[in-house]
């Protein structure tokens, strides 16, 4: 049934009476088909087609190579371990922040410290680990005097990805723990329960859906990360994203890269389905109404609060140390050999790297506006309008965001490298990748906000004779401005820091800062790589400050802020 039909209560269908909605749905579906479904279909076709016939031989050939089988299991193992360790660490931070009666200042400090990995290129932690614990690392060599240290392997990748991604779990679980009414625990305490029993029987069960969702988010994030294993593991610990990347860029085997992407697609899509299931569970909101004054939360004993805070501060100081080390490496001549202060690395950044900076900002700013408005329009349609393909539109619009960037990048390379849509090598393909991948965050925020708006507001406008486009422009847009600014911010930040998808899409004409960082790492110009990374963090942090200023102006009390959206 066409998308512009709506289902009536009696089971019959009719065309929507609103031409603006009809046109919007058709246009959106055209874009979704071109930039989401068509690229994924190209992967499937290349995977299962050979000489014009359907076949499994392509998969069999790839899986016949022992290294690829090893990479598959390594990817699942790493993603599982990162999901477990990152969720545990994120829960500990969230529990300490929300249930340990910390002052507002300490909570803000925790938020500020652990957001750094979220606004950095995904391999920044890998760079700082080399600076700190490598053969000429400041701790292993300068402090401890070790001369034969090998940090490369799964353990380093696991550590780097856990520190990089656990803030996602923290932001997710913090919101859930904050939603648990303290009086529920007070009632258990009044019946004589111990803190341990209250935690096991009240607090923990209420956070199970959030823990599951956090695990799946971190599992997917690790599964998508190819830069960290590429830098810290290499041949010692192959994973599917790096194998797919090397299959295309090293062996020039597009079909092999597509098959590896399809193999990676299977666990990624499974995680996507499971995540939607857990998010759909209605166990998150546990505030049942507050009557009377709120007592102090008793989840953590005063002596334990100091221990919990001390552990959290230690990890925050470790993160801050790693980022200060990154800055230090950017202002010395040769980290590990010559520690004389210099600005030569920044000279390289603003001369040789000036084109990459300009290209990145142009693409990020353009993608920011396109992605923000794209998300608001789709969020509005699926929240407020009734058409048959509404659920399908929501699922399809979130697909690219849920899949590993390696899959999306290879899919775009396959789909848009030849006519009828030959845009490979242009800025348009990178912008489209960002818009249809990261615009999903704006969709989710728009849906969440619109679900809180009484439909009678728009119905009143319609009853006064206003057309839907007038109602959308004069009533809906002002109400969803927080979602718009959130979408703008997330798309900009992800555009500045992403690499897994766009590494396949850059060209001589258009390149990105993150790609230049990876190039400098492989060329062992670590000081320049560090300088580029510091520049990205500075730009993104500045953008967050300005966007949050706008959010304070337009946001309703209690609305989701930008940092929570960065948590996924």
Coordinates of C-alpha atoms in Angstrom, one line a residue:
X1 CA 0.0 0.0 0.0
X2 CA 1.5 3.4 -0.9
X3 CA 2.9 5.5 1.9
X4 CA 0.4 8.3 1.5
X5 CA -2.6 6.1 2.4
X6 CA -3.9 6.1 6.0
X7 CA -5.9 3.4 7.7
X8 CA -9.3 4.1 9.0
X9 CA -11.0 2.5 12.0
X10 CA -13.2 0.5 9.7
X11 CA -10.2 -1.1 8.1
X12 CA -10.4 0.8 4.8
X13 CA -7.7 3.1 3.5
X14 CA -7.8 6.6 2.0
X15 CA -5.4 9.2 0.8
X16 CA -4.3 11.8 3.3
X17 CA -6.2 15.1 2.8
X18 CA -3.1 17.1 3.5
X19 CA -1.0 17.7 0.4
X20 CA 1.9 19.0 2.4
X21 CA 2.1 15.8 4.4
X22 CA 1.7 13.7 1.3
X23 CA 4.6 15.6 -0.5
X24 CA 6.8 15.4 2.6
X25 CA 6.3 11.6 3.0
X26 CA 7.1 11.0 -0.6
X27 CA 10.2 13.2 -0.7
X28 CA 11.5 11.7 2.6
X29 CA 11.0 8.2 1.3
X30 CA 12.9 9.0 -1.9
X31 CA 15.8 10.2 0.1
X32 CA 15.7 7.2 2.5
X33 CA 15.6 4.8 -0.4
X34 CA 18.5 6.5 -2.2
X35 CA 20.8 7.1 0.8
X36 CA 20.0 4.2 3.2
X37 CA 18.3 1.3 1.5
X38 CA 20.0 1.5 -1.9
X39 CA 23.6 1.4 -0.4
X40 CA 22.7 -1.5 1.8
X41 CA 21.1 -3.3 -1.1
X42 CA 24.4 -2.9 -3.0
X43 CA 26.3 -4.7 -0.3
X44 CA 23.8 -7.5 -0.4
X45 CA 23.9 -7.8 -4.2
X46 CA 27.7 -7.8 -4.3
X47 CA 27.8 -10.4 -1.5
X48 CA 25.4 -12.9 -3.0
X49 CA 25.8 -12.3 -6.7
X50 CA 28.4 -13.7 -9.0
X51 CA 28.3 -13.9 -12.8
X52 CA 24.7 -12.8 -12.6
X53 CA 23.6 -15.7 -10.3
X54 CA 22.7 -15.9 -6.6
X55 CA 25.5 -17.7 -4.7
X56 CA 27.0 -18.2 -1.3
X57 CA 30.5 -18.8 -2.8
X58 CA 31.6 -15.2 -2.1
X59 CA 31.0 -15.7 1.6
X60 CA 32.6 -19.2 1.5
X61 CA 35.8 -17.8 -0.2
X62 CA 36.1 -15.1 2.5
X63 CA 35.4 -17.4 5.4
X64 CA 37.9 -19.9 4.0
X65 CA 40.7 -17.6 5.1
X66 CA 41.6 -18.3 8.7
X67 CA 42.4 -14.7 9.4
X68 CA 38.9 -13.6 8.6
X69 CA 37.4 -16.2 10.9
X70 CA 39.7 -15.1 13.6
X71 CA 38.8 -11.5 13.0
X72 CA 35.1 -12.3 13.3
X73 CA 35.4 -14.0 16.7
X74 CA 37.9 -11.3 17.8
X75 CA 35.3 -8.7 17.0
X76 CA 32.6 -10.4 19.0
X77 CA 34.9 -11.1 21.9
X78 CA 36.2 -7.5 22.0
X79 CA 32.7 -6.0 21.7
X80 CA 31.4 -8.3 24.5
X81 CA 34.2 -7.4 26.8
X82 CA 33.9 -3.7 26.1
X83 CA 30.2 -3.9 26.6
X84 CA 30.6 -5.6 30.0
X85 CA 33.5 -3.5 31.3
X86 CA 32.2 -0.2 30.0
X87 CA 28.7 -0.8 31.3
X88 CA 30.0 -1.8 34.7
X89 CA 32.2 1.3 34.9
X90 CA 29.4 3.5 33.6
X91 CA 27.0 2.2 36.2
X92 CA 29.5 2.7 39.0
X93 CA 30.0 6.3 37.9
X94 CA 26.2 6.9 37.5
X95 CA 25.4 5.3 40.8
X96 CA 28.0 7.4 42.6
X97 CA 26.8 10.6 40.9
X98 CA 23.1 10.1 41.5
X99 CA 22.8 7.9 44.7
X100 CA 25.8 9.0 46.8
X101 CA 24.5 12.5 47.6
X102 CA 27.4 14.3 45.8
X103 CA 27.4 18.0 45.7
X104 CA 26.4 19.7 42.4
X105 CA 30.0 20.7 41.9
X106 CA 31.3 17.1 42.1
X107 CA 28.6 15.9 39.7
X108 CA 29.5 18.6 37.2
X109 CA 33.1 17.7 37.5
X110 CA 32.4 14.1 36.7
X111 CA 30.3 15.1 33.7
X112 CA 32.9 17.5 32.4
X113 CA 35.8 15.0 32.8
X114 CA 34.2 12.0 31.2
X115 CA 32.7 13.8 28.3
X116 CA 36.1 14.4 26.8
X117 CA 36.3 10.9 25.1
X118 CA 32.9 11.5 23.5
X119 CA 34.0 14.8 21.8
X120 CA 37.3 13.4 20.6
X121 CA 38.2 11.4 17.5
X122 CA 37.7 7.7 18.4
X123 CA 41.4 6.9 18.2
X124 CA 42.6 9.7 20.5
X125 CA 42.8 7.4 23.4
X126 CA 44.9 5.0 21.4
X127 CA 47.4 7.9 20.7
X128 CA 47.6 8.9 24.4
X129 CA 48.1 5.2 25.4
X130 CA 51.2 5.0 23.1
X131 CA 52.5 8.3 24.5
X132 CA 52.0 7.0 28.1
X133 CA 52.7 3.3 27.9
X134 CA 54.6 2.7 24.7
X135 CA 58.3 1.9 24.4
X136 CA 59.2 5.5 24.8
X137 CA 56.2 6.3 27.0
X138 CA 56.4 8.9 29.7
X139 CA 55.4 6.3 32.3
X140 CA 56.9 3.0 31.0
X141 CA 60.2 4.5 29.8
X142 CA 60.7 7.9 31.6
X143 CA 59.2 7.0 35.0
X144 CA 59.7 3.3 35.3
X145 CA 62.7 2.8 33.0
X146 CA 61.2 -0.1 31.1
X147 CA 62.9 -0.5 27.7
X148 CA 61.1 -3.5 26.2
X149 CA 57.4 -2.9 26.6
X150 CA 54.9 -4.2 24.1
X151 CA 51.5 -2.6 24.5
X152 CA 50.0 -3.8 21.2
X153 CA 47.3 -6.4 21.4
X154 CA 43.8 -7.0 22.7
X155 CA 44.4 -5.7 26.2
X156 CA 45.4 -2.3 25.0
X157 CA 42.4 -2.1 22.6
X158 CA 40.1 -3.2 25.4
X159 CA 41.4 -0.6 27.8
X160 CA 41.3 2.2 25.1
X161 CA 37.7 1.4 24.0
X162 CA 36.4 1.0 27.5
X163 CA 37.7 4.4 28.5
X164 CA 36.4 5.9 25.2
X165 CA 32.9 4.4 25.3
X166 CA 32.0 4.0 29.0
X167 CA 30.7 7.6 29.2
X168 CA 27.9 6.4 26.9
X169 CA 26.8 4.0 29.6
X170 CA 27.3 6.6 32.2
X171 CA 25.0 9.1 30.5
X172 CA 22.4 6.5 29.8
X173 CA 22.3 5.0 33.3
X174 CA 22.6 8.3 35.1
X175 CA 19.2 9.4 33.6
X176 CA 17.6 6.1 34.6
X177 CA 19.0 6.1 38.2
X178 CA 17.9 9.8 38.6
X179 CA 14.4 8.7 37.6
X180 CA 14.1 6.2 40.5
X181 CA 12.0 7.8 43.3
X182 CA 14.1 7.8 46.5
X183 CA 10.9 7.0 48.5
X184 CA 10.8 3.5 47.0
X185 CA 14.2 2.8 48.7
X186 CA 13.0 4.6 51.8
X187 CA 10.1 2.2 52.1
X188 CA 12.4 -0.8 51.9
X189 CA 14.7 0.8 54.5
X190 CA 11.8 1.4 56.8
X191 CA 11.0 -2.3 56.7
X192 CA 14.5 -3.1 58.0
X193 CA 16.3 -3.9 54.8
X194 CA 20.0 -3.4 54.6
X195 CA 21.7 -1.3 51.9
X196 CA 22.9 -4.3 50.1
X197 CA 19.4 -5.9 50.1
X198 CA 17.8 -2.7 48.9
X199 CA 20.3 -2.4 46.1
X200 CA 19.7 -6.0 45.0
X201 CA 15.9 -6.0 45.3
X202 CA 14.9 -2.4 44.4
X203 CA 17.6 -0.4 42.6
X204 CA 19.3 -3.0 40.4
X205 CA 16.1 -4.5 39.0
X206 CA 14.8 -1.1 38.0
X207 CA 18.0 -0.4 36.1
X208 CA 18.1 -3.8 34.2
X209 CA 16.6 -2.5 31.0
X210 CA 19.1 0.4 31.1
X211 CA 22.0 -1.9 31.8
X212 CA 21.0 -4.1 28.8
X213 CA 20.6 -1.0 26.6
X214 CA 24.0 0.3 27.7
X215 CA 25.7 -3.0 27.0
X216 CA 24.1 -3.1 23.5
X217 CA 25.2 0.5 22.8
X218 CA 28.8 -0.2 23.8
X219 CA 28.8 -3.5 22.0
X220 CA 27.7 -1.7 18.8
X221 CA 30.3 1.1 19.4
X222 CA 33.1 -1.4 19.8
X223 CA 31.9 -3.4 16.8
X224 CA 32.1 -0.2 14.7
X225 CA 35.5 1.0 15.8
X226 CA 38.2 0.3 13.3
X227 CA 40.7 3.0 14.1
X228 CA 41.6 2.0 17.7
X229 CA 42.3 -1.7 16.7
X230 CA 44.2 -0.5 13.6
X231 CA 46.6 1.6 15.8
X232 CA 46.9 -0.6 18.9
X233 CA 46.4 -4.1 17.6
X234 CA 47.3 -4.5 13.9
X235 CA 48.0 -8.0 12.9
X236 CA 48.2 -9.2 16.5
X237 CA 44.5 -8.9 17.0
X238 CA 42.6 -8.6 13.7
X239 CA 39.0 -7.5 13.8
X240 CA 36.4 -7.3 11.0
X241 CA 36.3 -3.5 10.6
X242 CA 40.1 -3.3 10.0
X243 CA 40.0 -6.4 7.8
X244 CA 37.3 -4.9 5.6
X245 CA 39.2 -1.6 5.5
X246 CA 42.5 -3.4 4.5
X247 CA 40.6 -5.6 2.0
X248 CA 39.5 -2.5 0.1
X249 CA 42.4 -0.1 0.5
X250 CA 45.2 -2.6 0.6
X251 CA 44.1 -5.5 -1.7
X252 CA 41.7 -3.3 -3.8
X253 CA 39.1 -6.1 -3.4
X254 CA 35.7 -4.3 -3.3
X255 CA 33.7 -7.6 -3.3
X256 CA 35.8 -9.0 -0.4
X257 CA 35.2 -5.8 1.6
X258 CA 31.5 -6.0 0.9
X259 CA 31.4 -9.6 2.0
X260 CA 33.2 -8.8 5.2
X261 CA 30.8 -5.9 5.8
X262 CA 27.9 -8.2 5.4
X263 CA 29.4 -10.6 8.0
X264 CA 29.8 -7.6 10.3
X265 CA 26.2 -6.6 9.5
X266 CA 24.7 -9.7 11.0
X267 CA 25.7 -9.1 14.7
X268 CA 25.2 -5.3 14.2
X269 CA 21.7 -5.8 13.0
X270 CA 21.0 -8.2 15.8
X271 CA 22.1 -5.6 18.3
X272 CA 19.9 -3.0 16.6
X273 CA 16.8 -5.3 17.0
X274 CA 17.7 -6.1 20.6
X275 CA 18.3 -2.4 21.4
X276 CA 14.9 -1.4 20.0
X277 CA 13.3 -4.1 22.1
X278 CA 14.9 -3.0 25.4
X279 CA 14.3 0.7 24.7
X280 CA 10.7 -0.1 24.1
X281 CA 10.3 -1.5 27.6
X282 CA 8.4 0.9 29.8
X283 CA 10.5 0.4 33.0
X284 CA 12.5 3.6 32.8
X285 CA 10.1 6.0 34.5
X286 CA 9.7 5.2 38.1
X287 CA 8.6 8.6 39.4
X288 CA 5.1 8.0 40.7
X289 CA 4.6 11.5 42.2
X290 CA 6.3 13.2 45.1
X291 CA 4.5 13.9 48.3
X292 CA 6.2 15.8 51.1
X293 CA 9.8 16.7 51.5
X294 CA 12.4 14.4 50.0
X295 CA 14.8 12.8 52.5
X296 CA 18.5 12.3 51.8
X297 CA 19.2 9.3 49.6
X298 CA 20.4 6.5 51.8
X299 CA 21.8 4.1 49.1
X300 CA 25.4 4.7 50.0
X301 CA 26.9 5.0 53.5
X302 CA 28.9 8.1 54.3
X303 CA 32.2 6.2 54.5
X304 CA 31.4 4.4 51.2
X305 CA 30.6 7.6 49.5
X306 CA 34.2 8.8 50.0
X307 CA 35.5 5.6 48.6
X308 CA 33.2 5.7 45.6
X309 CA 34.0 9.3 44.9
X310 CA 37.7 8.6 45.3
X311 CA 37.6 5.8 42.7
X312 CA 35.6 8.0 40.2
X313 CA 38.1 10.9 40.7
X314 CA 41.0 8.6 40.1
X315 CA 39.6 7.5 36.8
X316 CA 38.7 11.1 35.9
X317 CA 42.2 12.2 36.7
X318 CA 43.5 9.4 34.5
X319 CA 41.4 10.7 31.6
X320 CA 42.5 14.3 32.2
X321 CA 46.1 13.2 32.5
X322 CA 45.9 11.4 29.1
X323 CA 44.4 14.6 27.4
X324 CA 47.0 16.8 29.0
X325 CA 49.7 14.4 27.8
X326 CA 48.1 14.7 24.3
X327 CA 48.6 18.5 24.5
X328 CA 52.1 18.1 25.8
X329 CA 53.0 15.8 22.9
X330 CA 51.7 18.5 20.5
X331 CA 54.1 21.1 21.8
X332 CA 57.4 19.2 22.1
X333 CA 59.8 18.5 19.2
X334 CA 59.7 14.7 19.3
X335 CA 57.9 12.9 22.1
X336 CA 60.1 10.3 23.6
X337 CA 63.3 11.7 22.2
X338 CA 63.4 15.5 22.4
X339 CA 61.1 17.4 24.9
X340 CA 62.1 20.9 23.8
X341 CA 59.0 23.1 23.6
X342 CA 58.1 24.1 20.1
X343 CA 55.0 25.1 18.0
X344 CA 56.3 23.5 14.8
X345 CA 53.5 20.8 14.9
X346 CA 50.9 23.5 14.9
X347 CA 52.6 25.3 12.1
X348 CA 52.2 22.1 10.1
X349 CA 48.5 21.9 11.1
X350 CA 47.8 25.4 9.9
X351 CA 49.8 25.2 6.7
X352 CA 49.8 21.7 5.3
X353 CA 46.6 20.8 7.2
X354 CA 44.7 24.0 6.5
X355 CA 42.8 22.5 3.6
X356 CA 41.7 19.6 5.8
X357 CA 40.5 22.1 8.4
X358 CA 38.5 24.1 5.9
X359 CA 37.0 21.0 4.3
X360 CA 36.0 19.5 7.6
X361 CA 34.4 22.7 8.8
X362 CA 32.5 23.2 5.5
X363 CA 31.3 19.6 5.5
X364 CA 30.5 19.6 9.3
X365 CA 28.6 22.9 9.2
X366 CA 26.6 22.0 6.1
X367 CA 25.8 18.6 7.4
X368 CA 24.9 20.1 10.8
X369 CA 22.1 22.2 9.3
X370 CA 20.9 19.6 6.9
X371 CA 20.9 16.8 9.5
X372 CA 19.2 18.9 12.1
X373 CA 16.3 19.9 9.9
X374 CA 16.1 16.4 8.4
X375 CA 15.7 15.0 11.9
X376 CA 13.0 17.4 13.0
X377 CA 10.9 16.8 9.9
X378 CA 11.0 13.0 10.1
X379 CA 10.5 13.2 13.9
X380 CA 7.4 15.4 13.3
X381 CA 6.0 13.1 10.7
X382 CA 6.3 9.9 12.7
X383 CA 5.1 11.5 15.9
X384 CA 2.2 13.6 14.7
X385 CA 1.0 12.3 11.3
X386 CA -0.8 9.1 10.5
X387 CA 0.3 7.2 7.4
X388 CA 0.8 3.5 6.7
X389 CA 4.6 3.5 6.4
X390 CA 5.2 5.5 9.5
X391 CA 6.8 2.7 11.5
X392 CA 8.9 1.6 8.5
X393 CA 10.1 5.2 8.1
X394 CA 11.2 5.3 11.7
X395 CA 13.1 2.0 11.5
X396 CA 14.8 2.9 8.1
X397 CA 15.7 6.4 9.2
X398 CA 17.6 4.9 12.2
X399 CA 19.4 2.1 10.3
X400 CA 22.5 4.0 9.3
X401 CA 23.1 5.3 12.8
X402 CA 22.8 1.8 14.3
X403 CA 25.2 0.1 11.8
X404 CA 29.0 0.2 12.1
X405 CA 30.5 3.1 10.2
X406 CA 32.6 0.7 8.2
X407 CA 29.5 -0.9 6.7
X408 CA 28.0 2.5 5.9
X409 CA 31.2 3.8 4.3
X410 CA 31.6 0.7 2.1
X411 CA 27.9 0.8 1.2
X412 CA 28.2 4.4 0.0
X413 CA 31.4 3.6 -1.9
X414 CA 29.6 0.8 -3.7
X415 CA 26.4 2.8 -4.3
X416 CA 27.7 6.1 -5.5
X417 CA 30.9 5.3 -7.3
X418 CA 29.1 4.8 -10.7
X419 CA 26.1 6.2 -12.5
X420 CA 23.3 6.9 -12.1
X421 CA 24.4 8.7 -8.9
X422 CA 28.2 9.1 -9.2
X423 CA 29.1 11.4 -6.3
X424 CA 32.2 9.6 -5.0
X425 CA 35.0 12.1 -4.4
X426 CA 32.7 15.0 -3.8
X427 CA 31.7 16.8 -0.6
X428 CA 28.1 15.7 -1.2
X429 CA 28.7 12.1 -0.5
X430 CA 30.4 12.9 2.9
X431 CA 27.6 15.3 3.8
X432 CA 24.9 12.8 2.9
X433 CA 26.7 10.1 5.0
X434 CA 26.7 12.4 8.0
X435 CA 23.1 13.6 7.5
X436 CA 21.6 10.2 7.1
X437 CA 23.8 8.6 9.8
X438 CA 23.8 11.2 12.6
X439 CA 20.5 13.0 11.9
X440 CA 18.9 10.1 13.7
X441 CA 19.8 11.7 17.0
X442 CA 17.6 14.7 16.1
X443 CA 14.8 12.3 15.1
X444 CA 14.9 10.6 18.5
X445 CA 14.9 13.9 20.4
X446 CA 12.1 15.4 18.3
X447 CA 10.0 12.3 18.9
X448 CA 10.6 12.5 22.6
X449 CA 9.7 16.1 22.8
X450 CA 6.6 15.9 20.6
X451 CA 5.3 13.0 22.7
X452 CA 5.1 15.4 25.6
X453 CA 3.1 18.1 23.7
X454 CA -0.6 18.0 24.0
X455 CA -2.2 17.3 20.6
X456 CA -4.9 19.8 21.4
X457 CA -2.4 22.7 20.7
X458 CA -2.1 21.8 17.1
X459 CA -5.8 20.8 16.8
X460 CA -6.7 24.3 18.0
X461 CA -4.6 25.7 15.2
X462 CA -6.3 23.5 12.6
X463 CA -9.7 24.3 13.9
X464 CA -9.0 28.0 13.3
X465 CA -8.3 27.2 9.6
X466 CA -4.5 27.1 9.6
X467 CA -2.9 24.7 7.1
X468 CA -0.6 22.0 8.4
X469 CA 2.5 23.8 7.1
X470 CA 1.5 27.0 8.9
X471 CA 0.9 25.0 12.1
X472 CA 4.3 23.3 11.7
X473 CA 6.0 26.6 11.1
X474 CA 4.4 28.8 13.8
X475 CA 3.6 26.2 16.5
X476 CA 5.6 23.0 16.1
X477 CA 9.0 24.5 15.2
X478 CA 9.2 26.8 18.3
X479 CA 8.2 23.8 20.5
X480 CA 10.9 21.5 19.0
X481 CA 13.7 24.1 19.0
X482 CA 15.6 22.1 21.7
X483 CA 15.5 19.0 19.4
X484 CA 16.7 21.1 16.5
X485 CA 19.7 22.5 18.5
X486 CA 20.4 19.0 19.9
X487 CA 20.4 17.6 16.3
X488 CA 22.6 20.4 15.0
X489 CA 25.1 19.9 17.8
X490 CA 25.3 16.1 17.6
X491 CA 25.7 16.1 13.8
X492 CA 28.4 18.8 14.0
X493 CA 30.3 17.0 16.7
X494 CA 30.1 13.6 15.0
X495 CA 31.1 15.2 11.7
X496 CA 34.2 16.6 13.3
X497 CA 35.3 13.4 15.0
X498 CA 34.0 10.5 12.7
X499 CA 36.3 8.4 10.6
X500 CA 35.0 4.8 10.3
X501 CA 32.5 5.7 7.5
X502 CA 34.2 8.6 5.8
X503 CA 37.7 7.0 5.5
X504 CA 36.3 5.3 2.4
X505 CA 34.7 8.5 1.0
X506 CA 37.5 11.1 1.2
X507 CA 39.4 12.2 -1.9
X508 CA 42.1 14.6 -3.1
X509 CA 39.4 17.2 -3.5
X510 CA 37.9 16.7 -0.1
X511 CA 39.6 15.4 3.0
X512 CA 39.0 15.5 6.8
X513 CA 41.0 16.2 9.9
X514 CA 40.4 12.8 11.3
X515 CA 41.8 11.2 8.2
X516 CA 44.9 13.4 8.4
X517 CA 45.4 12.4 12.0
X518 CA 45.3 8.7 11.0
X519 CA 47.8 9.4 8.1
X520 CA 50.2 11.2 10.5
X521 CA 50.0 8.2 12.9
X522 CA 50.9 5.8 10.2
X523 CA 53.7 8.1 9.1
X524 CA 54.9 8.3 12.7
X525 CA 54.5 12.0 12.9
X526 CA 52.9 11.7 16.3
X527 CA 53.4 15.3 17.3
X528 CA 51.4 16.6 14.3
X529 CA 48.7 13.9 15.0
X530 CA 48.5 15.2 18.6
X531 CA 48.2 18.8 17.4
X532 CA 45.4 17.9 15.1
X533 CA 43.6 16.0 17.9
X534 CA 43.9 19.0 20.2
X535 CA 42.5 21.2 17.6
X536 CA 39.5 19.0 17.1
X537 CA 38.8 18.8 20.8
X538 CA 39.0 22.6 21.1
X539 CA 36.6 23.2 18.2
X540 CA 34.1 20.6 19.4
X541 CA 34.3 21.8 23.0
X542 CA 33.7 25.4 21.9
X543 CA 30.7 24.3 19.8
X544 CA 29.2 22.5 22.8
X545 CA 29.5 25.6 24.9
X546 CA 27.7 27.8 22.3
X547 CA 25.0 25.1 21.6
X548 CA 24.3 24.6 25.3
X549 CA 23.9 28.4 25.6
X550 CA 21.2 28.2 23.0
X551 CA 19.6 25.2 24.7
X552 CA 19.4 27.1 28.0
X553 CA 17.4 29.8 26.2
X554 CA 15.0 27.6 24.4
X555 CA 14.9 24.4 26.5
X556 CA 12.1 23.6 28.9
X557 CA 13.1 22.6 32.4
X558 CA 14.1 19.0 32.5
X559 CA 14.6 18.5 28.8
X560 CA 17.4 16.4 27.4
X561 CA 20.7 18.2 27.1
X562 CA 23.4 17.8 24.4
X563 CA 25.7 15.7 26.6
X564 CA 22.9 13.1 27.1
X565 CA 22.4 13.0 23.3
X566 CA 26.1 12.3 22.8
X567 CA 25.6 9.2 25.0
X568 CA 23.6 7.7 22.2

